[in-house]
PDB file of C-alpha atoms in Angstrom:
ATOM      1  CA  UNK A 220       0.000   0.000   0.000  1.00 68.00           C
ATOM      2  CA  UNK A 221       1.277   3.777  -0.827  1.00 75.00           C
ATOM      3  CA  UNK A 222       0.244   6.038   1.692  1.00 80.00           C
ATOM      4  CA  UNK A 223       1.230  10.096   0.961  1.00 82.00           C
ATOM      5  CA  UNK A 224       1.376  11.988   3.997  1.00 89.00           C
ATOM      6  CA  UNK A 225       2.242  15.943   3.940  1.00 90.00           C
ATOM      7  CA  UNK A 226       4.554  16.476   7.139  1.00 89.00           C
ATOM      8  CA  UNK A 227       3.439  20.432   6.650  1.00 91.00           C
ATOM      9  CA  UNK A 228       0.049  20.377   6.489  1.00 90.00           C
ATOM     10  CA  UNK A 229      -2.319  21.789   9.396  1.00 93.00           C
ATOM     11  CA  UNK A 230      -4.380  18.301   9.162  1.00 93.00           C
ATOM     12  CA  UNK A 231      -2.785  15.642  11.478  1.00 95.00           C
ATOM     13  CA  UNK A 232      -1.349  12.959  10.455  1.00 95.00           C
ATOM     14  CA  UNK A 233      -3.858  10.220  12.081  1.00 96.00           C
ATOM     15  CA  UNK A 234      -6.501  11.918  10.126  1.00 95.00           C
ATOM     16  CA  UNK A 235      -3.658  12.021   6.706  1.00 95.00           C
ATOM     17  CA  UNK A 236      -3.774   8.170   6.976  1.00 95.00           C
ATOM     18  CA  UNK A 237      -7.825   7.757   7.712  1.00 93.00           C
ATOM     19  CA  UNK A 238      -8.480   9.565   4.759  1.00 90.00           C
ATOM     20  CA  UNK A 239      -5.458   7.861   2.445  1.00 91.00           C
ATOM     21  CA  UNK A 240      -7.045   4.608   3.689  1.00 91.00           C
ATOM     22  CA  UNK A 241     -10.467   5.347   2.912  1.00 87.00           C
ATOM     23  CA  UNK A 242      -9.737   6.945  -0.393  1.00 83.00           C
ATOM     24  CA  UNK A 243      -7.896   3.321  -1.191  1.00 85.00           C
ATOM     25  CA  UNK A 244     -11.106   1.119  -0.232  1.00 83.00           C
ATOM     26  CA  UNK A 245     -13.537   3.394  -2.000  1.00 78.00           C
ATOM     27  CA  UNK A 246     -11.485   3.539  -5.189  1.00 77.00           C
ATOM     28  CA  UNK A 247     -10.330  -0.500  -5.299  1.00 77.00           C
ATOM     29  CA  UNK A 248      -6.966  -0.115  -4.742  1.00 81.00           C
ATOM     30  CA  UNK A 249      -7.272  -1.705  -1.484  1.00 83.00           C
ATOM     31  CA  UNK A 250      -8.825  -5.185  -1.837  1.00 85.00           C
ATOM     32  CA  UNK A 251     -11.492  -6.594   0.464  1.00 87.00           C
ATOM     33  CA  UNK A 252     -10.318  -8.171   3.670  1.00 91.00           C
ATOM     34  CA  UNK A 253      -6.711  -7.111   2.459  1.00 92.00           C
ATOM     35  CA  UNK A 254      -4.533  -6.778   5.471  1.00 95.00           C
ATOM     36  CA  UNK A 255      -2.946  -3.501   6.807  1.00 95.00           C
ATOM     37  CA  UNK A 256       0.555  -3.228   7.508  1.00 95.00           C
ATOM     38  CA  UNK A 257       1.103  -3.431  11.910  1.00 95.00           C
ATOM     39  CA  UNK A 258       0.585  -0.557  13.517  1.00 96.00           C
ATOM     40  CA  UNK A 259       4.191  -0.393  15.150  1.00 96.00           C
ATOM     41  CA  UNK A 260       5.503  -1.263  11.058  1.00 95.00           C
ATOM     42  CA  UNK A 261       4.032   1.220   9.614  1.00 94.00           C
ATOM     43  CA  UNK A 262       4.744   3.905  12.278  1.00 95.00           C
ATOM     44  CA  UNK A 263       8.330   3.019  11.653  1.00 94.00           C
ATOM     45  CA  UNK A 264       7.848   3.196   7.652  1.00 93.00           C
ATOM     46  CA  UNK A 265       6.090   6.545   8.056  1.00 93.00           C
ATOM     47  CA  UNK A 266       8.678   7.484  10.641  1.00 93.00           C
ATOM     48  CA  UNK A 267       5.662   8.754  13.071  1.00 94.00           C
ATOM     49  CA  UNK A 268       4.422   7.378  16.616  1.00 96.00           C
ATOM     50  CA  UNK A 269       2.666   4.736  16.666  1.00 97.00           C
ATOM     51  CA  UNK A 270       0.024   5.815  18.685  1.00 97.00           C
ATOM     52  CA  UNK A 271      -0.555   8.523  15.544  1.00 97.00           C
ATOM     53  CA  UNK A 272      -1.649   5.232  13.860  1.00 97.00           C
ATOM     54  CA  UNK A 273      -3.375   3.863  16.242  1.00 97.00           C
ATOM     55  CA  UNK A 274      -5.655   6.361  16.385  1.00 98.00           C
ATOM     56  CA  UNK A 275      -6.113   6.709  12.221  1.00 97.00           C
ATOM     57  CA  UNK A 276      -6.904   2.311  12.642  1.00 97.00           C
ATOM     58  CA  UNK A 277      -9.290   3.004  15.497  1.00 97.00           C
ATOM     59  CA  UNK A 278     -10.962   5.620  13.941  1.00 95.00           C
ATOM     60  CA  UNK A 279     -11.166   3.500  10.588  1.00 94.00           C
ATOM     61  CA  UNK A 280     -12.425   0.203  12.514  1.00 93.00           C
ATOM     62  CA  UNK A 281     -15.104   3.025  14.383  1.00 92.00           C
ATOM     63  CA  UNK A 282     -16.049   3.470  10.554  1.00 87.00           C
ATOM     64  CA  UNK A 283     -16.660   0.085   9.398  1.00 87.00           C
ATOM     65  CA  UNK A 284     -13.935   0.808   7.098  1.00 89.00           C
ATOM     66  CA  UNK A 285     -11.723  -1.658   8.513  1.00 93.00           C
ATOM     67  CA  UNK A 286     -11.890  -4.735  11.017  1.00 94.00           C
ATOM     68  CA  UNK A 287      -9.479  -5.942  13.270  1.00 94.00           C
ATOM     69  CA  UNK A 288      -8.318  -9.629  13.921  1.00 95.00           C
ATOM     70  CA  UNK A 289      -6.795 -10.297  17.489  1.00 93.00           C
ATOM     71  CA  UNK A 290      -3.586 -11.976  17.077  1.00 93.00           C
ATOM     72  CA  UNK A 291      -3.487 -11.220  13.373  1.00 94.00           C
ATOM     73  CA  UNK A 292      -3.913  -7.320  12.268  1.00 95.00           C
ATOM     74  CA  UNK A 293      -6.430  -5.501  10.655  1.00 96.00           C
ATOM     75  CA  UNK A 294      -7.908  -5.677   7.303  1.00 95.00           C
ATOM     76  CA  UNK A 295     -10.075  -4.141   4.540  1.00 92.00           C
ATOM     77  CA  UNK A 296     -13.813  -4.204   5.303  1.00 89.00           C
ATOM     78  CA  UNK A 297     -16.309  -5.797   2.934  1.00 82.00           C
ATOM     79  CA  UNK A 298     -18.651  -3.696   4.587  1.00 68.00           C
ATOM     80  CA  UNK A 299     -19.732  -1.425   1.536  1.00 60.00           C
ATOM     81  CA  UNK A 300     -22.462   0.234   3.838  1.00 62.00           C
ATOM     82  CA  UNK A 301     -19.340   1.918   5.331  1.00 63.00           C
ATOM     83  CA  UNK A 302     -17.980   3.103   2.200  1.00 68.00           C
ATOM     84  CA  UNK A 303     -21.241   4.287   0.863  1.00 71.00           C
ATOM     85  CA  UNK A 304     -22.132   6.656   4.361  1.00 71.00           C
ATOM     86  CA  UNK A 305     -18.729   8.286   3.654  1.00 73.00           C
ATOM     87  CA  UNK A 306     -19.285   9.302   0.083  1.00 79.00           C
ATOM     88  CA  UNK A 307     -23.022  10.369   1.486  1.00 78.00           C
ATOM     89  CA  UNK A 308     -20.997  12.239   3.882  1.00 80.00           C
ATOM     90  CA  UNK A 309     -19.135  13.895   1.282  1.00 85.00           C
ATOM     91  CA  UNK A 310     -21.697  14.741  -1.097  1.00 88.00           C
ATOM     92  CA  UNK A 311     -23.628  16.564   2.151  1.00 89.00           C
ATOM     93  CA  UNK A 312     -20.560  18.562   2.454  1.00 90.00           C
ATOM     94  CA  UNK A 313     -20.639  19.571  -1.195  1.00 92.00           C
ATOM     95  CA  UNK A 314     -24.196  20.188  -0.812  1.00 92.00           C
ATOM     96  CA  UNK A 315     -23.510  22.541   1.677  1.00 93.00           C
ATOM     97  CA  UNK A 316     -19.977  24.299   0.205  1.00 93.00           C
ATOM     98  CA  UNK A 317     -22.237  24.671  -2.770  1.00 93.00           C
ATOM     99  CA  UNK A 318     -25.415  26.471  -0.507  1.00 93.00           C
ATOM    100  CA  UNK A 319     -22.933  28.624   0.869  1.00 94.00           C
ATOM    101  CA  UNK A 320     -21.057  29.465  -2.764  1.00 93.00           C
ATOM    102  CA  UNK A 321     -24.882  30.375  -3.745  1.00 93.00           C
ATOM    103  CA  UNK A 322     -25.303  32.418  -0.429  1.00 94.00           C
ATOM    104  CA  UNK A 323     -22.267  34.342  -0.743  1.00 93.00           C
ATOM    105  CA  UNK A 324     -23.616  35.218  -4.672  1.00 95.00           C
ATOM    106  CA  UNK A 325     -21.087  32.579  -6.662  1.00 93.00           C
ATOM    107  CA  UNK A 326     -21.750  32.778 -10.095  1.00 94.00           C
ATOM    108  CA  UNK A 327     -22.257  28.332 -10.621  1.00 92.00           C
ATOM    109  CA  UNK A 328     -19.614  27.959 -13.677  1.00 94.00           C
ATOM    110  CA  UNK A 329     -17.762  29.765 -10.629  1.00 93.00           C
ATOM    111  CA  UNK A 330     -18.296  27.242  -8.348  1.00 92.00           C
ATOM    112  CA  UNK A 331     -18.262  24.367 -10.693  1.00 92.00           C
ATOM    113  CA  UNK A 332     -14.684  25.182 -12.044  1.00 92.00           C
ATOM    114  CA  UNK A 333     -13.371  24.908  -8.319  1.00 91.00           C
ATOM    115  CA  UNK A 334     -15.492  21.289  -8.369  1.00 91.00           C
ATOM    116  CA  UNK A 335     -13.227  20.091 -11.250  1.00 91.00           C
ATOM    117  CA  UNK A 336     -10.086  22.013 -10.408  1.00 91.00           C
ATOM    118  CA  UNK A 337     -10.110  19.402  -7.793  1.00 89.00           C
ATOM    119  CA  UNK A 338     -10.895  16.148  -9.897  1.00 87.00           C
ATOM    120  CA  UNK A 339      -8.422  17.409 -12.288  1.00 89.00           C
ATOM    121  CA  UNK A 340      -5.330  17.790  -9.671  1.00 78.00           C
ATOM    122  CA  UNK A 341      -2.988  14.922  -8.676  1.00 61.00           C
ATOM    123  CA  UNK A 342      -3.523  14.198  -4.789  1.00 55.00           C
ATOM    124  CA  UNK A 343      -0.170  14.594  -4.252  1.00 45.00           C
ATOM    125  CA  UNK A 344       0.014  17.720  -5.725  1.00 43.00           C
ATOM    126  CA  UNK A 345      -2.306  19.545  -4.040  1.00 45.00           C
ATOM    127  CA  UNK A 346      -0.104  20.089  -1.135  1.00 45.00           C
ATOM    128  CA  UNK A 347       3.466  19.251  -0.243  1.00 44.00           C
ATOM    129  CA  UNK A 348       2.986  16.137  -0.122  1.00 45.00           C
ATOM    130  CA  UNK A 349       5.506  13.314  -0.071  1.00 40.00           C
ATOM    131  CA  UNK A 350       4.518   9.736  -1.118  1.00 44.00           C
ATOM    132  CA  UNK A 351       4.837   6.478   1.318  1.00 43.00           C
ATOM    133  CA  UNK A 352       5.014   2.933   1.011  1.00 41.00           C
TER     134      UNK A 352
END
């Protein structure tokens, strides 16, 4: 798995790694009941604490968008209910950006050019970003 993790941003890390998981189940690249590298492994890989992943794996298993195994790690949910309140989530959140783009008098091609500017950019170049394996 390739995680990308920007040292600089303002977002923490735990919540760097929740999304780059999530983002890897929704889109495939992360295969159902695939397992996740150990927490204390991929602390060291990522050269954080691993209590930073800890929390990012707990919040993910809170989620449904992982499960975890005693004695043998945690893995890739098949739970696609999980995946499919998070892109509900999302799409509420765009609902809203968009209400408030409206609100604030946002001409839509406006608004809809900042939509695709997004689709259009590399995740990793978005930010500072520096790509993990």
């Amino acid at each position: 798995m390739l995680f990308s993790l920007d040292y600089k941003s303002r977002l923490p890390i735990y919540e760097q790694l929740y999304k780059n998981i999530t983002r890897m189940a929704a889109l495939g690249a992360a295969e159902e009941n695939e397992q996740l590298p150990s927490v204390r492994a991929l602390a060291q890989e990522l050269g954080v604490n691993p209590n930073t992943v800890q929390k990012a794996y707990q919040l993910l298993e809170r989620d449904g968008i992982i499960y975890s195994v005693p004695g043998k790690g945690s893995f890739i949910s098949e739970n696609i209910n999980a995946l499919s309140q998070q892109k509900e989530m999302a799409a509420q959140k765009l609902r809203d950006a968009a209400k408030s783009a409206l609100d604030c008098g946002m001409p839509r091609e406006e608004a809809v050019r900042h939509v695709e500017n997004v689709y259009e950019r590399p995740a990793s170049t978005e930010t500072n970003e520096t790509p993990l394996r």
